[in-house]
Coordinates of C-alpha atoms in Angstrom, one line a residue:
Chain Y
X1 CA -76.5 -23.8 -23.7
X2 CA -78.0 -20.3 -23.8
X3 CA -81.0 -20.9 -21.6
X4 CA -82.3 -23.8 -23.6
X5 CA -83.4 -27.1 -22.2
X6 CA -84.7 -30.2 -23.9
X7 CA -86.6 -33.0 -22.3
X8 CA -86.2 -35.9 -22.1
X9 CA -82.5 -36.1 -22.9
X10 CA -82.8 -39.8 -23.7
X11 CA -85.7 -41.9 -24.7
X12 CA -86.3 -45.4 -26.0
X13 CA -89.7 -46.2 -27.4
X14 CA -91.4 -48.8 -29.5
X15 CA -92.4 -48.5 -33.2
X16 CA -95.9 -47.2 -33.5
X17 CA -96.0 -45.2 -30.3
X18 CA -96.4 -41.4 -30.2
X19 CA -93.6 -39.4 -28.7
X20 CA -93.3 -35.8 -27.7
X21 CA -90.1 -33.9 -27.2
X22 CA -90.0 -30.6 -25.4
X23 CA -87.8 -27.6 -25.9
X24 CA -87.9 -24.8 -23.3
X25 CA -86.1 -21.5 -23.6
X26 CA -85.7 -18.7 -21.1
X27 CA -84.3 -16.1 -23.6
X28 CA -87.6 -14.9 -24.9
X29 CA -86.4 -15.4 -28.5
X30 CA -88.9 -15.3 -31.3
X31 CA -87.8 -18.1 -33.5
X32 CA -87.5 -21.8 -32.5
X33 CA -86.3 -24.7 -34.6
X34 CA -86.2 -28.5 -34.4
X35 CA -83.4 -30.4 -36.2
X36 CA -82.4 -34.0 -36.4
X37 CA -78.8 -35.1 -36.7
X38 CA -77.9 -38.4 -38.4
X39 CA -74.5 -39.7 -39.5
X40 CA -73.8 -38.7 -43.1
X41 CA -76.6 -36.0 -43.1
X42 CA -75.4 -33.3 -40.8
X43 CA -78.3 -31.4 -39.2
X44 CA -81.6 -31.2 -41.1
X45 CA -84.5 -28.9 -40.3
X46 CA -87.7 -30.6 -39.3
X47 CA -90.0 -27.6 -38.4
X48 CA -89.6 -24.1 -37.2
X49 CA -91.7 -21.5 -35.4
X50 CA -91.6 -17.7 -36.0
X51 CA -94.0 -16.9 -33.2
X52 CA -96.7 -18.3 -30.9
X53 CA -98.9 -20.5 -32.9
X54 CA -96.9 -19.7 -36.1
X55 CA -95.0 -22.7 -37.5
X56 CA -93.8 -23.9 -40.8
X57 CA -92.3 -27.1 -42.3
X58 CA -88.6 -27.7 -42.9
X59 CA -86.7 -30.1 -45.1
X60 CA -87.8 -33.4 -43.3
X61 CA -91.2 -32.7 -41.8
X62 CA -93.0 -35.9 -42.8
X63 CA -94.1 -37.9 -39.7
X64 CA -93.6 -34.9 -37.4
X65 CA -95.8 -32.2 -36.0
X66 CA -95.1 -29.2 -33.8
X67 CA -96.9 -26.9 -31.5
X68 CA -96.0 -23.6 -29.8
X69 CA -98.6 -22.3 -27.4
X70 CA -96.2 -20.1 -25.4
X71 CA -93.1 -18.2 -26.4
X72 CA -90.9 -20.4 -24.3
X73 CA -92.0 -23.9 -25.3
X74 CA -91.8 -25.7 -28.7
X75 CA -93.0 -29.2 -28.8
X76 CA -92.1 -31.8 -31.4
X77 CA -94.4 -34.8 -31.8
X78 CA -93.8 -38.0 -33.6
X79 CA -97.3 -39.2 -34.4
X80 CA -96.3 -42.9 -34.8
X81 CA -92.6 -43.5 -34.2
X82 CA -90.7 -45.5 -36.8
X83 CA -87.2 -46.9 -36.7
X84 CA -86.1 -44.3 -39.3
X85 CA -86.8 -41.6 -36.7
X86 CA -84.1 -42.9 -34.4
X87 CA -81.8 -39.9 -34.2
X88 CA -80.5 -37.1 -32.1
X89 CA -82.9 -34.2 -32.0
X90 CA -81.8 -30.6 -31.4
X91 CA -83.8 -27.5 -30.6
X92 CA -82.4 -24.1 -31.5
X93 CA -83.5 -20.5 -31.0
X94 CA -82.8 -17.2 -32.6
X95 CA -84.1 -13.7 -32.3
X96 CA -85.5 -11.2 -34.8
X97 CA -82.3 -9.0 -34.8
X98 CA -79.8 -11.9 -35.3
X99 CA -79.2 -14.7 -37.7
X100 CA -77.2 -16.8 -35.2
X101 CA -78.9 -19.8 -33.7
X102 CA -78.3 -21.2 -30.2
X103 CA -78.7 -24.9 -29.6
X104 CA -80.0 -27.0 -26.8
X105 CA -78.1 -30.1 -25.5
X106 CA -80.1 -32.6 -27.7
X107 CA -82.4 -35.5 -27.1
X108 CA -81.2 -39.0 -28.2
X109 CA -84.3 -41.0 -29.3
X110 CA -84.2 -44.7 -30.1
X111 CA -87.1 -46.4 -31.7
X112 CA -87.0 -50.1 -31.4
Chain M
X1 CA -79.8 -32.4 -50.8
X2 CA -77.4 -30.6 -48.5
X3 CA -76.7 -27.0 -49.4
X4 CA -73.2 -27.1 -47.8
X5 CA -70.5 -29.6 -48.2
X6 CA -67.4 -29.6 -46.1
X7 CA -64.0 -30.8 -47.1
X8 CA -62.2 -32.7 -45.7
X9 CA -64.5 -35.0 -43.8
X10 CA -61.8 -35.6 -41.2
X11 CA -58.6 -33.7 -40.3
X12 CA -55.9 -34.7 -37.8
X13 CA -53.1 -32.3 -36.9
X14 CA -50.6 -31.6 -34.1
X15 CA -51.1 -28.9 -31.5
X16 CA -49.8 -25.6 -32.7
X17 CA -50.5 -26.3 -36.4
X18 CA -53.2 -24.5 -38.4
X19 CA -56.4 -26.2 -39.4
X20 CA -58.3 -25.3 -42.6
X21 CA -61.7 -26.5 -43.4
X22 CA -63.6 -25.7 -46.6
X23 CA -67.3 -25.4 -47.4
X24 CA -69.0 -25.3 -50.7
X25 CA -72.7 -24.5 -51.4
X26 CA -75.1 -24.3 -54.3
X27 CA -77.4 -21.4 -54.1
X28 CA -77.2 -17.7 -53.3
X29 CA -77.0 -16.9 -49.7
X30 CA -77.7 -14.1 -47.2
X31 CA -74.9 -15.2 -44.8
X32 CA -72.8 -18.2 -44.0
X33 CA -72.1 -19.4 -40.5
X34 CA -69.7 -21.8 -38.8
X35 CA -70.6 -23.9 -35.8
X36 CA -68.6 -26.2 -33.5
X37 CA -69.9 -29.4 -31.9
X38 CA -68.1 -31.2 -29.2
X39 CA -68.9 -34.8 -28.8
X40 CA -72.3 -35.4 -27.3
X41 CA -73.1 -31.7 -27.1
X42 CA -75.2 -29.2 -29.0
X43 CA -73.8 -26.9 -31.6
X44 CA -72.0 -23.6 -30.7
X45 CA -72.0 -20.6 -33.0
X46 CA -68.5 -19.5 -34.0
X47 CA -68.7 -16.8 -36.6
X48 CA -71.0 -15.4 -39.2
X49 CA -70.0 -13.8 -42.5
X50 CA -72.4 -11.9 -44.6
X51 CA -72.7 -12.3 -48.4
X52 CA -71.1 -8.9 -49.0
X53 CA -68.1 -9.6 -46.8
X54 CA -65.0 -11.4 -48.0
X55 CA -63.1 -12.1 -44.7
X56 CA -63.8 -12.0 -41.0
X57 CA -61.7 -12.6 -37.9
X58 CA -62.6 -13.7 -34.4
X59 CA -59.7 -14.5 -32.1
X60 CA -57.8 -17.5 -33.7
X61 CA -60.6 -17.9 -36.3
X62 CA -60.4 -16.6 -39.8
X63 CA -63.3 -17.1 -42.2
X64 CA -63.3 -16.2 -45.9
X65 CA -66.2 -16.2 -48.3
X66 CA -66.0 -16.3 -52.1
X67 CA -69.5 -15.9 -53.5
X68 CA -68.4 -16.2 -57.1
X69 CA -67.1 -19.7 -56.3
X70 CA -69.8 -20.4 -53.7
X71 CA -67.2 -21.4 -51.2
X72 CA -66.0 -20.6 -47.7
X73 CA -63.1 -21.6 -45.6
X74 CA -62.5 -21.6 -41.8
X75 CA -58.9 -21.3 -40.6
X76 CA -58.1 -22.1 -37.0
X77 CA -54.6 -20.9 -36.1
X78 CA -52.3 -22.3 -33.5
X79 CA -54.6 -25.1 -32.8
X80 CA -55.1 -26.6 -29.3
X81 CA -56.2 -30.0 -28.1
X82 CA -59.4 -28.3 -26.9
X83 CA -60.2 -27.4 -30.5
X84 CA -60.9 -31.1 -31.2
X85 CA -64.6 -31.1 -32.3
X86 CA -66.8 -31.3 -35.4
X87 CA -67.1 -28.1 -37.4
X88 CA -70.1 -27.3 -39.5
X89 CA -70.8 -24.7 -42.1
X90 CA -74.4 -23.5 -42.4
X91 CA -75.9 -21.4 -45.2
X92 CA -78.7 -19.0 -44.6
X93 CA -80.9 -17.9 -47.5
X94 CA -83.3 -15.9 -45.4
X95 CA -83.3 -12.2 -46.2
X96 CA -85.8 -11.1 -43.6
X97 CA -85.5 -11.6 -39.8
X98 CA -84.8 -14.9 -38.3
X99 CA -82.7 -17.6 -40.1
X100 CA -83.2 -20.7 -42.1
X101 CA -80.0 -22.7 -42.0
X102 CA -78.9 -25.6 -44.1
X103 CA -76.0 -27.5 -42.7
X104 CA -73.2 -29.4 -44.2
X105 CA -72.1 -32.8 -43.0
X106 CA -69.2 -31.4 -41.0
X107 CA -65.5 -31.8 -40.6
X108 CA -64.2 -33.8 -37.7
X109 CA -61.0 -32.1 -36.4
X110 CA -58.7 -33.9 -34.1
X111 CA -55.8 -32.0 -32.5
X112 CA -53.2 -34.2 -31.1
X113 CA -51.2 -32.9 -28.0

């Protein structure tokens, strides 16, 4: 998985609790992305980062925030988890010279 | 709404046959990419075709792009059981560095031994 790890890989949490997912890369790539994958919707972009401390919103950013304090780490936070945020979350990376994205193994999040 | 839409949603073939998947999109693009996802895994990049290209090959993969029809197709020749996976097209409208991909819902390909 191209030097990308995600943690945790599985998480069950209760509605209303904050949750943070971590993406860590060892490729020193500039761009990092968070997607969610749901049946019938494919992958949808939540937030992305184009450098340390530089982030922007994607298609489905409501209820999510991100932070990137180091090149290698991109954190996704669910401020107050809801059942509609039950999904599989994927992190991806790409570099300035390439349009291809490389994906992590995913985090399966269940909000009860 | 999704930029890319794949057709068919599911495809079942026998080993050795060819598999063709189609993707349609709505807006102008910089490039179009195809990814594969095995069950329970992350996506793996297969091939990228730029907006000024019409056809591209990589091993048993052949991708075509028709920008006038806003459509692309992925052909897998001489399929193998190991090709069983979901295949996604993704359109990139970013013209500068980096990419902003919009994915379709995918085609589930099953190759029967």
